[in-house]
mmCIF file of C-alpha atoms and ligand atoms in Angstrom:
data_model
loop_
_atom_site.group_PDB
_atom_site.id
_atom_site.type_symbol
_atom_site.label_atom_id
_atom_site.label_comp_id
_atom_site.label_asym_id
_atom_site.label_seq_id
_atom_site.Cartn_x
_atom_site.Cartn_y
_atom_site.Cartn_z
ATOM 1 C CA UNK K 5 0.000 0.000 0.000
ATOM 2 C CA UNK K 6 2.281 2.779 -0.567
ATOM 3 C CA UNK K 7 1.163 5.062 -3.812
ATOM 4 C CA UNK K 8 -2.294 6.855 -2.336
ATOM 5 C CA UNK K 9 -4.126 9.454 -4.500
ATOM 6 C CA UNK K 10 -5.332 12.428 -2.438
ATOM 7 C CA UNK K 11 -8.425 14.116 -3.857
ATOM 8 C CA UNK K 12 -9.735 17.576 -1.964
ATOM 9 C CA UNK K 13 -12.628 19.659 -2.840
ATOM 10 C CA UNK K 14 -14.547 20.549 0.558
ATOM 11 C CA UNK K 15 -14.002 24.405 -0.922
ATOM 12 C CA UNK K 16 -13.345 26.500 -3.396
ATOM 13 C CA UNK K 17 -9.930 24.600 -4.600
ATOM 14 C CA UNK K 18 -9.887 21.143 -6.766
ATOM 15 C CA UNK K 19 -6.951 19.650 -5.837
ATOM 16 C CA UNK K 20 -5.122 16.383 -6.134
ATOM 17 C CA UNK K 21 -1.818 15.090 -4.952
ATOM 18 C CA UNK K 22 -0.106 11.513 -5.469
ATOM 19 C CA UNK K 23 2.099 10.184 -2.232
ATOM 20 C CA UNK K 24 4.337 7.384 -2.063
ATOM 21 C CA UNK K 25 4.563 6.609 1.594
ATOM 22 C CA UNK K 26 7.384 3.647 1.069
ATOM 23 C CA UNK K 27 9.806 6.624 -0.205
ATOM 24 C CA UNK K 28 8.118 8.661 2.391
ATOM 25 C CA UNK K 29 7.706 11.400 -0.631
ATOM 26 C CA UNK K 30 4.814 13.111 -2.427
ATOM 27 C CA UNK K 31 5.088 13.123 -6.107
ATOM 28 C CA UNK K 32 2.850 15.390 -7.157
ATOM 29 C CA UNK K 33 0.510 18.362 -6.235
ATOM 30 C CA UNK K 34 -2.000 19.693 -8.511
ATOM 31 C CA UNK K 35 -4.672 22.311 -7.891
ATOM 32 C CA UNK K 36 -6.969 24.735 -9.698
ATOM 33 C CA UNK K 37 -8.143 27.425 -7.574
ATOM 34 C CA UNK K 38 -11.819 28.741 -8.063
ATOM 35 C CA UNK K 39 -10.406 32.382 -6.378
ATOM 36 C CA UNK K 40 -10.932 34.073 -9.845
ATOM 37 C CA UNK K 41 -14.829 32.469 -10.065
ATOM 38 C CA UNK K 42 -15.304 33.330 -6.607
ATOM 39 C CA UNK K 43 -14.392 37.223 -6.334
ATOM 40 C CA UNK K 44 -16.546 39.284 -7.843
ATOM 41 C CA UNK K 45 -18.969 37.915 -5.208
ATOM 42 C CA UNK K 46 -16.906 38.881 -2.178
ATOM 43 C CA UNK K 47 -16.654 35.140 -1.526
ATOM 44 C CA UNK K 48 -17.746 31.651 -2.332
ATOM 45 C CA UNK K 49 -20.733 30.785 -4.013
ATOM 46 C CA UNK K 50 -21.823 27.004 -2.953
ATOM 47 C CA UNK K 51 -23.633 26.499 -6.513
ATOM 48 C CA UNK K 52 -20.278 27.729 -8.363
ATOM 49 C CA UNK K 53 -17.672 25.721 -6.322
ATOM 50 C CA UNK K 54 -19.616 22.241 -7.073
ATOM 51 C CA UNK K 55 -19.787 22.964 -10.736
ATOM 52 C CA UNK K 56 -16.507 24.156 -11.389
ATOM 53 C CA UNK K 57 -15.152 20.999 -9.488
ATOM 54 C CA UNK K 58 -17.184 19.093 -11.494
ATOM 55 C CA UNK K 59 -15.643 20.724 -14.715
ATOM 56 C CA UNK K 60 -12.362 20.553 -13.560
ATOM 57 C CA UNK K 61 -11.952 17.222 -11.300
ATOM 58 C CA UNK K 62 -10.878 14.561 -14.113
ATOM 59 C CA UNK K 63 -7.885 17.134 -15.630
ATOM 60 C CA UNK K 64 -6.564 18.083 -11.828
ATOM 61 C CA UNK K 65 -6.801 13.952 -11.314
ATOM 62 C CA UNK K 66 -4.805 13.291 -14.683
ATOM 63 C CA UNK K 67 -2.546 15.866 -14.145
ATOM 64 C CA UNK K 68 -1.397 14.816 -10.665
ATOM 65 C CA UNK K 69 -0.855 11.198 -11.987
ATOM 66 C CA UNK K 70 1.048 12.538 -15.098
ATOM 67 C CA UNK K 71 3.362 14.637 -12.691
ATOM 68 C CA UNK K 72 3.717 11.429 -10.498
ATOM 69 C CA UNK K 73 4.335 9.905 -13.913
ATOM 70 C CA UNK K 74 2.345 6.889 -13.133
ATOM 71 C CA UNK K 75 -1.534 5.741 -14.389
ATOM 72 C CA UNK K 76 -4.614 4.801 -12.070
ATOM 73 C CA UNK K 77 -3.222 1.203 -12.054
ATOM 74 C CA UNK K 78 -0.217 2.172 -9.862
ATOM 75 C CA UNK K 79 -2.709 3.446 -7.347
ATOM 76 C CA UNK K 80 -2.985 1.824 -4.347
ATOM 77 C CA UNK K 81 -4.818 3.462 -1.864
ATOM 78 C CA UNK K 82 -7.508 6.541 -2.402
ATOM 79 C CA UNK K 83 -7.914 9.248 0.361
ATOM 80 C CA UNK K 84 -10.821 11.291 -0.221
ATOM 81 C CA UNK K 85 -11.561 14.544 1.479
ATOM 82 C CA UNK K 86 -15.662 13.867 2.933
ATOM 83 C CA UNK K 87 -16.146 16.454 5.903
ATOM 84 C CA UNK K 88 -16.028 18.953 7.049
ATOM 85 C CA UNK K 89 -16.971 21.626 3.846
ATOM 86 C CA UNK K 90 -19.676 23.036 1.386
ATOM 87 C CA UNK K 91 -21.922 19.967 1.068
ATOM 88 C CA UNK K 92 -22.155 19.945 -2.853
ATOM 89 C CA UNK K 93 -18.187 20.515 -3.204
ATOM 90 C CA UNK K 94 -17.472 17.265 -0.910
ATOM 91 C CA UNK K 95 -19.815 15.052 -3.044
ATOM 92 C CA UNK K 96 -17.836 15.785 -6.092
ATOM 93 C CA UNK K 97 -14.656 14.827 -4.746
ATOM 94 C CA UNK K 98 -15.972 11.410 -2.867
ATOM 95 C CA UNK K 99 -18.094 10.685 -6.004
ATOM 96 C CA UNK K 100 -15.119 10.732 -8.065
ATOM 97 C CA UNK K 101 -13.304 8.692 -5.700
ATOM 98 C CA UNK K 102 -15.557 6.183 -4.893
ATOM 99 C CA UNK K 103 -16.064 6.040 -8.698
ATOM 100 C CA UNK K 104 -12.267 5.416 -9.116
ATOM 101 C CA UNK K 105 -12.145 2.651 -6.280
ATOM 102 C CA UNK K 106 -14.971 0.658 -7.965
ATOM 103 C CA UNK K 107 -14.375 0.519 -11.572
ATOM 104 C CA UNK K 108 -10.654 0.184 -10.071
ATOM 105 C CA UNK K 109 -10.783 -1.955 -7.314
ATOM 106 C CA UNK K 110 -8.942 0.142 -5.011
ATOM 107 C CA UNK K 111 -9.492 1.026 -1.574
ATOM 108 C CA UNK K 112 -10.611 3.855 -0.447
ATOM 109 C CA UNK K 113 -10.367 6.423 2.899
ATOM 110 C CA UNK K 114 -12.634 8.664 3.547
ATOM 111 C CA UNK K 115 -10.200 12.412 5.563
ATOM 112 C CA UNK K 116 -11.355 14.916 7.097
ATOM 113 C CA UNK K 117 -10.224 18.555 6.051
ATOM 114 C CA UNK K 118 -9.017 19.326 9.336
ATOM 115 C CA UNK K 119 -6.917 16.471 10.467
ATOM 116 C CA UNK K 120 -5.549 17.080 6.764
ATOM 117 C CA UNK K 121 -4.567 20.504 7.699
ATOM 118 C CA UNK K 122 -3.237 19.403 11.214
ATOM 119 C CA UNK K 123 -0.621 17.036 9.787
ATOM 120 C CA UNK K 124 0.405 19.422 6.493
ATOM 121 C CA UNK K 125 3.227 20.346 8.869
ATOM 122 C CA UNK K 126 4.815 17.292 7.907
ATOM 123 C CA UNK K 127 5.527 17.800 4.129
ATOM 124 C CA UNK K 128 8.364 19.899 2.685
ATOM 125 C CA UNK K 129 8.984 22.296 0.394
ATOM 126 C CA UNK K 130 10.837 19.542 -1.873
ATOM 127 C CA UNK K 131 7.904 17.344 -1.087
ATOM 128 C CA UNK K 132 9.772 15.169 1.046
ATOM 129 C CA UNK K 133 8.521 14.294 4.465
ATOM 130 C CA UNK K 134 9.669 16.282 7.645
ATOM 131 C CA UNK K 135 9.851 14.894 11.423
ATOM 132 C CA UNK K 136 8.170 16.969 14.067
ATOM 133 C CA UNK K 137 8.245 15.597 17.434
ATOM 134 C CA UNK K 138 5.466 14.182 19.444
ATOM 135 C CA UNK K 139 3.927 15.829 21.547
ATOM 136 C CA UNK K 140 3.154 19.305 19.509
ATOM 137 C CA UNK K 141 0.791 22.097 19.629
ATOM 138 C CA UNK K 142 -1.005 22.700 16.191
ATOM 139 C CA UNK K 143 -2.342 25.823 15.491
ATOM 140 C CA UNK K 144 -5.008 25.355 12.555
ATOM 141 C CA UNK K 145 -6.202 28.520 10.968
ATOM 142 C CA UNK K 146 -8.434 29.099 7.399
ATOM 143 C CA UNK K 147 -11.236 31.141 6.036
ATOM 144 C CA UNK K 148 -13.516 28.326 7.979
ATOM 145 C CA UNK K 149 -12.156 27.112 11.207
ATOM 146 C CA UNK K 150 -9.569 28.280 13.739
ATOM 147 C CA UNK K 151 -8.265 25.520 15.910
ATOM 148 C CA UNK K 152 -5.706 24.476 18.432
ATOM 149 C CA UNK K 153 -4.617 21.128 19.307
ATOM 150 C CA UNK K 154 -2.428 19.114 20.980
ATOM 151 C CA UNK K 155 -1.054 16.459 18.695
ATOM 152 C CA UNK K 156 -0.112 12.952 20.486
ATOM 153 C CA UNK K 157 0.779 10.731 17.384
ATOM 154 C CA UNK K 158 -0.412 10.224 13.568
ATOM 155 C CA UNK K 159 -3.801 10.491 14.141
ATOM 156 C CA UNK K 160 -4.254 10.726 17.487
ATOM 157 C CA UNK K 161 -4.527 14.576 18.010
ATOM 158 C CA UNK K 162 -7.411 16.705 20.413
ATOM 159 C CA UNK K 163 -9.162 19.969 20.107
ATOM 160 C CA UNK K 164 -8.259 22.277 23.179
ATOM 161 C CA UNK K 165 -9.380 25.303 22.158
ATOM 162 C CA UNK K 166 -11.465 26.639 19.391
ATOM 163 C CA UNK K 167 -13.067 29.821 17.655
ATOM 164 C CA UNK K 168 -16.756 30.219 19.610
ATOM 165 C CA UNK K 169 -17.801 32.141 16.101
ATOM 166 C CA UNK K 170 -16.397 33.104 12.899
ATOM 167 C CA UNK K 171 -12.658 31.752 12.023
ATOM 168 C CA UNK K 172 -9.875 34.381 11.831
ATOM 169 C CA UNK K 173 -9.589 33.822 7.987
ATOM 170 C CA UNK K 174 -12.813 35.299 8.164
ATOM 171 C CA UNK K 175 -12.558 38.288 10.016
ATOM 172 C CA UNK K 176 -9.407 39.446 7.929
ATOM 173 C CA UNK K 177 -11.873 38.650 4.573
ATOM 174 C CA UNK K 178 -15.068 40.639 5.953
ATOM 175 C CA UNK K 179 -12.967 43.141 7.123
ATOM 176 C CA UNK K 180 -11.149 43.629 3.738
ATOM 177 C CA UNK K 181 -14.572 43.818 2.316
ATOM 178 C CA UNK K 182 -15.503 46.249 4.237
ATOM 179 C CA UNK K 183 -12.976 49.000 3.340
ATOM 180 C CA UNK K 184 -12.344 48.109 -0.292
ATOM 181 C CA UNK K 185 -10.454 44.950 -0.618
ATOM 182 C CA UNK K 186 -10.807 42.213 -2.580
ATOM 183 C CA UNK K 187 -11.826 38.798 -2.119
ATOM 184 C CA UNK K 188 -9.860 37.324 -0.489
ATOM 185 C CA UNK K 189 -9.133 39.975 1.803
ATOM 186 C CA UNK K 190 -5.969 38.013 4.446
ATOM 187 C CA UNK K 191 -3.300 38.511 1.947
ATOM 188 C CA UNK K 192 -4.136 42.378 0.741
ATOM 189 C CA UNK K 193 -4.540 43.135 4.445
ATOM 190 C CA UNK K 194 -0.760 41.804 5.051
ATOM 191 C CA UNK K 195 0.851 43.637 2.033
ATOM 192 C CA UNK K 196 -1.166 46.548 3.174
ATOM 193 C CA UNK K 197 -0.149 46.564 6.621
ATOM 194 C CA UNK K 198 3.553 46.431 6.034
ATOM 195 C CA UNK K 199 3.582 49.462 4.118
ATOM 196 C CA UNK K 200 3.145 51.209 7.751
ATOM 197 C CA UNK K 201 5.538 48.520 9.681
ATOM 198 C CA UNK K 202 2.747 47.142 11.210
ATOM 199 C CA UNK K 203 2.086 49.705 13.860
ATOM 200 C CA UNK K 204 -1.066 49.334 15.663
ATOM 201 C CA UNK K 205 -3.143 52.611 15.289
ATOM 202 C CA UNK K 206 -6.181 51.842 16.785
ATOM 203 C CA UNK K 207 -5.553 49.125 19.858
ATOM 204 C CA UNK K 208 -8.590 46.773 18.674
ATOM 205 C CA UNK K 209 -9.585 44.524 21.376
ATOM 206 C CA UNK K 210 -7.521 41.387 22.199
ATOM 207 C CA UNK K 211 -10.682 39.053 23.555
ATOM 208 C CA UNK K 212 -9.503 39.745 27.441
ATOM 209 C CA UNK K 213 -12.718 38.226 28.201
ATOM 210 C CA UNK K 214 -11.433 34.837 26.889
ATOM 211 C CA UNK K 215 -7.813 35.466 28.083
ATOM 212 C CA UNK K 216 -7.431 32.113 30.392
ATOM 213 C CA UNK K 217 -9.562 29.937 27.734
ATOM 214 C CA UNK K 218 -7.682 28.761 24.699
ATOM 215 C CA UNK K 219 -10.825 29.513 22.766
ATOM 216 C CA UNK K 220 -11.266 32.278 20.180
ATOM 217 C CA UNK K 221 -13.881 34.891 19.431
ATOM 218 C CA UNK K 222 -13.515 36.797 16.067
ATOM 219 C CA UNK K 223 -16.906 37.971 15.620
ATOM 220 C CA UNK K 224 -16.450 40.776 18.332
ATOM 221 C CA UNK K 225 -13.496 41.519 16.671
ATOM 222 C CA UNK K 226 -14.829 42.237 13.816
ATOM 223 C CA UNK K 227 -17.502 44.045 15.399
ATOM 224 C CA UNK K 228 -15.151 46.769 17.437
ATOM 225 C CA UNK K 229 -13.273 47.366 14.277
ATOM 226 C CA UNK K 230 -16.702 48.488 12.721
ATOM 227 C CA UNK K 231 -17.952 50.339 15.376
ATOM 228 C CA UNK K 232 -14.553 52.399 15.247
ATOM 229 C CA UNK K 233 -15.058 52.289 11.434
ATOM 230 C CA UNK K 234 -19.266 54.180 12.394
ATOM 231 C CA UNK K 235 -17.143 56.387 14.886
ATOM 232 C CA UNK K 236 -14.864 57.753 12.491
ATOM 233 C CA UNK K 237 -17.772 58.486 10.121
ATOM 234 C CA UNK K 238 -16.226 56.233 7.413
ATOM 235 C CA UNK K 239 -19.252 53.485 7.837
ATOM 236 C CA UNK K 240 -22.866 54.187 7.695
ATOM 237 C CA UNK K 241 -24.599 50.972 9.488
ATOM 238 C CA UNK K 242 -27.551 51.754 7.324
ATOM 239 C CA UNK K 243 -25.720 52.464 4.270
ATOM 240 C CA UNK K 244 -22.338 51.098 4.054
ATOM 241 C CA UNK K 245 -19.008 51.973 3.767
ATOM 242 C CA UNK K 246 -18.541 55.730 2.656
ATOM 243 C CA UNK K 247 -16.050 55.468 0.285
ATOM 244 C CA UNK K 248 -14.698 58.380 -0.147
ATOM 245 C CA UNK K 249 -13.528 58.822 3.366
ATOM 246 C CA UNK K 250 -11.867 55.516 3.204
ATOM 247 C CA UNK K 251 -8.197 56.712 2.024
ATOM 248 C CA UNK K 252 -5.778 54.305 1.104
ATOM 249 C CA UNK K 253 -3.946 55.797 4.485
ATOM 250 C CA UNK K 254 -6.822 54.545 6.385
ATOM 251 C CA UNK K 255 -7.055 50.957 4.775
ATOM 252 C CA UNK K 256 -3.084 50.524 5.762
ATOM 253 C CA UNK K 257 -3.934 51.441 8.771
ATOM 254 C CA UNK K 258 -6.667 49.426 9.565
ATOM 255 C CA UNK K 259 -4.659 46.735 8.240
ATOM 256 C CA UNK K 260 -1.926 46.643 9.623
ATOM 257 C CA UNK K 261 -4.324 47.365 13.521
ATOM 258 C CA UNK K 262 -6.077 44.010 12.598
ATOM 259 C CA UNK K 263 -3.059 41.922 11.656
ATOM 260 C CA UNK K 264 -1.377 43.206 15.175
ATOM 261 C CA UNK K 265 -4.357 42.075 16.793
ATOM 262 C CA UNK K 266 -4.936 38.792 15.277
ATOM 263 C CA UNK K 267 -1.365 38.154 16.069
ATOM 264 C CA UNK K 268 -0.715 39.221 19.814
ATOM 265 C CA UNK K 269 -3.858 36.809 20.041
ATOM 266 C CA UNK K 270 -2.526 33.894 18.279
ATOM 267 C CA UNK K 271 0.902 34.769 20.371
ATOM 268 C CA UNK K 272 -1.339 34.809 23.602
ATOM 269 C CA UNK K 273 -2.687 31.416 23.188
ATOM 270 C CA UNK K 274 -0.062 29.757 22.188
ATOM 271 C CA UNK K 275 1.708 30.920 25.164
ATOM 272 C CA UNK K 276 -0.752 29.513 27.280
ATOM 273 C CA UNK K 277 -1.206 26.446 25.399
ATOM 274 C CA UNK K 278 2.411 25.407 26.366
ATOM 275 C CA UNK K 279 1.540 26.649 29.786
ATOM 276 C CA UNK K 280 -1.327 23.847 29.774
ATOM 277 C CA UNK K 281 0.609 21.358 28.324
ATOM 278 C CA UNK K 282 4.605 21.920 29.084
ATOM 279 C CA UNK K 283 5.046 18.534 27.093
ATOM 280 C CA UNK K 284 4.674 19.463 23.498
ATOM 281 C CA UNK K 285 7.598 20.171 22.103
ATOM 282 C CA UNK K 286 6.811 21.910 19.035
ATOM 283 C CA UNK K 287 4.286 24.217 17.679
ATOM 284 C CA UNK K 288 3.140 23.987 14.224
ATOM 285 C CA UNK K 289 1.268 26.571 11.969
ATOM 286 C CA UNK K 290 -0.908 25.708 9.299
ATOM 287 C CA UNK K 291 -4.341 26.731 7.380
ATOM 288 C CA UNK K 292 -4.554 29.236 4.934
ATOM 289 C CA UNK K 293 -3.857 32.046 7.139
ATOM 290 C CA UNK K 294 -0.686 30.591 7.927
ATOM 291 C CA UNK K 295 0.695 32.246 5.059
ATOM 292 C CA UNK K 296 1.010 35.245 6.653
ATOM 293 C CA UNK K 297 4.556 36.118 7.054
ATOM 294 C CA UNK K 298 4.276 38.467 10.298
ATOM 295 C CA UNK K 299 2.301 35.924 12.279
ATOM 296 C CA UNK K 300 4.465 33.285 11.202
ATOM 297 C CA UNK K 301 7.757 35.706 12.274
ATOM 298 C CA UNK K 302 6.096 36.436 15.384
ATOM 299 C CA UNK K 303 5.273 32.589 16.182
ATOM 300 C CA UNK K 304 8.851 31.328 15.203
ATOM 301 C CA UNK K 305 10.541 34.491 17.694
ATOM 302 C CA UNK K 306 7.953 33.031 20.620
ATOM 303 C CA UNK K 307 9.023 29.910 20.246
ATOM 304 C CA UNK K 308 12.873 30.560 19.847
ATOM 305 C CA UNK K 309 12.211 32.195 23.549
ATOM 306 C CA UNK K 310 10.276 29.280 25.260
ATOM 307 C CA UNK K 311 12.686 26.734 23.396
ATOM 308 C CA UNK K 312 9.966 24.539 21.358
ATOM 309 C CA UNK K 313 10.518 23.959 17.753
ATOM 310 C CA UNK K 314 8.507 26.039 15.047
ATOM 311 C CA UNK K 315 7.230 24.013 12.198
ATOM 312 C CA UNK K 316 4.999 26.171 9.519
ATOM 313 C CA UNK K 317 4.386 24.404 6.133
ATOM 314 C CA UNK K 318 5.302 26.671 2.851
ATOM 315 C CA UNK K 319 1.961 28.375 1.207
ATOM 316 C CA UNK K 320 1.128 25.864 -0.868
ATOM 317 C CA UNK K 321 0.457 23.042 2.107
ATOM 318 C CA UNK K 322 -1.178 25.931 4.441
ATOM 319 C CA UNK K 323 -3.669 26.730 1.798
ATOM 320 C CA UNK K 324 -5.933 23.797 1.352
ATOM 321 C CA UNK K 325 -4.274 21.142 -0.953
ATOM 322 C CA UNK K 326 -4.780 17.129 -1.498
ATOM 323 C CA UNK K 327 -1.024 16.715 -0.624
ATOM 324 C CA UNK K 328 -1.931 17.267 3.242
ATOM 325 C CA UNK K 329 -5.280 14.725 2.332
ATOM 326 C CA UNK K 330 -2.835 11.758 0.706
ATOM 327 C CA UNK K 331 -0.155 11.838 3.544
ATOM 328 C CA UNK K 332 -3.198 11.537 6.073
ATOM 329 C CA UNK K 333 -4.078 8.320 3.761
ATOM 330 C CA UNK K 334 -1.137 7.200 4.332
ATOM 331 C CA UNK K 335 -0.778 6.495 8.237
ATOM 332 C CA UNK K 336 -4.206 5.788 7.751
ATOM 333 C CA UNK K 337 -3.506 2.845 5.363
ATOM 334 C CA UNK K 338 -0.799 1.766 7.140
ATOM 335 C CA UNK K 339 -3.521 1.632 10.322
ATOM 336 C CA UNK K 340 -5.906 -0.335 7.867
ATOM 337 C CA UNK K 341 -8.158 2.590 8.397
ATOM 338 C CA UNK K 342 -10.336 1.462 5.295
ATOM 339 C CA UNK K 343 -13.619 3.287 4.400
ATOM 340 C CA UNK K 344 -16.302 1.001 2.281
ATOM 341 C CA UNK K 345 -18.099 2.402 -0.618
ATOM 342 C CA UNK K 346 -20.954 3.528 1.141
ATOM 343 C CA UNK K 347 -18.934 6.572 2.485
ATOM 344 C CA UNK K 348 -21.018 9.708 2.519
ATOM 345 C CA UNK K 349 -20.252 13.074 3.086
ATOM 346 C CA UNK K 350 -20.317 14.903 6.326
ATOM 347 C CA UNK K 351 -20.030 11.849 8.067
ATOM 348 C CA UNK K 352 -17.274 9.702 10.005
HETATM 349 O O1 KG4 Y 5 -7.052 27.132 4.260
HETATM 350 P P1 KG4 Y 5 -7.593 28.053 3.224
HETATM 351 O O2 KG4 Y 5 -6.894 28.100 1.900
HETATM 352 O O3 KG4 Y 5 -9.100 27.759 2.894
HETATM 353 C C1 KG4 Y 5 -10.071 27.501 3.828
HETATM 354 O O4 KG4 Y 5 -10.607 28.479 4.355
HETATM 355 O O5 KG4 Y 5 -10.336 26.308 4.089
HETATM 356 O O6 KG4 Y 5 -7.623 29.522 3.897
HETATM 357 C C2 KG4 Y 5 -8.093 30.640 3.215
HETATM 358 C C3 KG4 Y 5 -8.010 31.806 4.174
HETATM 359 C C4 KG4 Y 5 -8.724 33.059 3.662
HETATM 360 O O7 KG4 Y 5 -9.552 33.549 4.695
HETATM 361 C C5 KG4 Y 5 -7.574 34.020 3.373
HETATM 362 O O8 KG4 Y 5 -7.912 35.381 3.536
HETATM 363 C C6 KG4 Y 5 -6.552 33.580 4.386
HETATM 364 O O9 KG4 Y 5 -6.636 32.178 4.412
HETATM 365 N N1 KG4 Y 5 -5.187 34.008 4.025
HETATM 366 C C7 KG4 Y 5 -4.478 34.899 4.750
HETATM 367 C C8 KG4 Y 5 -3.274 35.100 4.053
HETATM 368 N N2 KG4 Y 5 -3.279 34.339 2.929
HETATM 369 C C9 KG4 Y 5 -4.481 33.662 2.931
HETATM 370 N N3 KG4 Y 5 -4.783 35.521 5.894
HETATM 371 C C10 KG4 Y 5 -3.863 36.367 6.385
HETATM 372 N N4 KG4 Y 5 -2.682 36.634 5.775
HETATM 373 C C11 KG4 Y 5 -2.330 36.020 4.616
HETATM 374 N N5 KG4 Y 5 -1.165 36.294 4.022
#
């Protein structure tokens, strides 16, 4: 069992990898990303992601194999993103898969997007595999969840702390929408911010009320930073944004407050997350918004001072992939952690 086909489509990316868990190497990555589909509507449309996946599934499939340089028939294993995600998206992917593993006689795994993301932190930029210790922290951020856990083995790895509303990926999108940005809005808001050094002009709040809890709350965030937004008399709550007070001066610096904020939060948990649990050795970043250069700076410098180890994927495995989905299929084969063809999505 060691040439597994990952196939991930719980969003707005069709991806698929190949990984060859005897070398303990992926051997290829391939992904077309729906971003361009998507923007115009200031973020995903459900009915747009399942049809463009469906359009695009069997050429991201071939492709991967051809870059593997191998054919269905070297496949040994498939591992099949089915929960968590947009409902219609997931049943492309698994419908292909399940497809595949019939007319193929393969087996099949059903993954879930998170633990995906969780273990991402062991591939490499060369697509080789990477050690990082047992026990670790992993911090798990995107445009739909924003985790922590404490990671005991492949597989074996436990929520202890979570966002109570929306995910930070989230907050840095609506607030990007909200003074002229983009869809989506994480990455603008970065560039933007460093064009002031990141200097926090407006003090945001940091969540004190959840300051001893590793869970999140970005929904107030997102609140204060419109209320200060009303204040200014840039927002109208009844009728928008007023754009022509928004300067691009303000947008930096609005910016570059929020990514501060999110930051010295992230920073604040993780501290206390090693607090809790003085055993893990390591903290690892991943999820989309782990592309972010200042948190990741920030997270490596906090870790250098409480001597753990700082793992953080490159983009490419932060942002959701099927490279992270066939390395999960791999311990998971190696576990015998079979799905049967009735797999369905949203389930276990
Ligand atoms: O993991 P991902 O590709 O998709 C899911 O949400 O599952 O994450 C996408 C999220 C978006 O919210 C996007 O704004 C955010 O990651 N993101 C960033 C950056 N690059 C992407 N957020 C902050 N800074 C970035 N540089």
């Amino acid at each position: 069992m060691s040439i597994i086909l990952g196939i991930e489509t719980s969003c707005d990316e069709t991806a698929a990898a190949v990984y060859d868990s005897n070398k303990k190497l992926l051997l290829s990555n391939a992904i077309f990303s729906q971003v361009k589909l998507h923007e115009i509507y200031g973020g995903v449309v459900p009915e747009i992601a399942s049809r463009s996946h469906l359009e695009k599934m069997d050429i991201i499939i071939k492709c991967a194999l051809d870059q593997a340089k191998i054919t269905l028939d070297n496949v040994d294993v498939i591992a099949v993103t089915n929960r968590p995600g947009l409902v219609g998206s997931l049943l492309v992917g698994t419908c292909f898969a399940k497809s595949i593993a019939f007319v193929k006689n393969k087996k099949i795994i059903a993954i879930d997007h998170l633990e995906g993301h969780v273990f991402s932190s062991f591939l490499k930029k060369d697509f080789s595999f990477q050690n990082v210790p047992f026990p670790h922290i992993a911090l798990s951020v995107s445009g739909g969840n924003t985790g922590i856990y404490l990671v005991e083995d492949f597989g074996k790895f436990t929520l202890i702390g979570q966002t109570l509303d929306d995910a930070a990926g989230e907050a840095f999108d609506k607030i990007a929408k909200i003074i002229g940005f983009g869809y989506p809005g994480g990455a603008i808001i970065e560039k933007e911010a460093a064009k002031v050094n990141f200097k926090d002009f407006f003090g945001y709040p940091r969540g004190n009320k959840l300051k001893k809890s590793l869970n999140f709350s970005f929904s107030g965030l997102k609140t204060a930073v419109l209320y200060s937004l009303v204040k200014m008399g840039v927002y109208d709550l009844n009728k928008g944004p007023v754009w022509e007070k928004i300067t691009p001066e303000l947008q930096k610096q609005v910016s570059s407050s929020l990514l501060v904020c999110i930051s010295e939060i992230f920073e604040q948990k993780v501290k206390l997350a090693f607090q809790k649990y003085p055993q893990a050795k390591a903290l690892t970043f991943v999820g989309g918004v782990a592309c972010n250069q200042y948190i990741t700076n920030n997270l490596n410098d906090l870790c250098n001072k409480m001597n753990k180890l700082f793992v953080s994927p490159v983009c490419k495995f932060c942002s959701d992939n099927a490279a992270m989905i066939a390395f999960v299929g791999s311990y998971k084969a190696e576990q015998n952690e079979f799905s049967d063809l009735y797999l369905d999505v949203l389930k276990k």
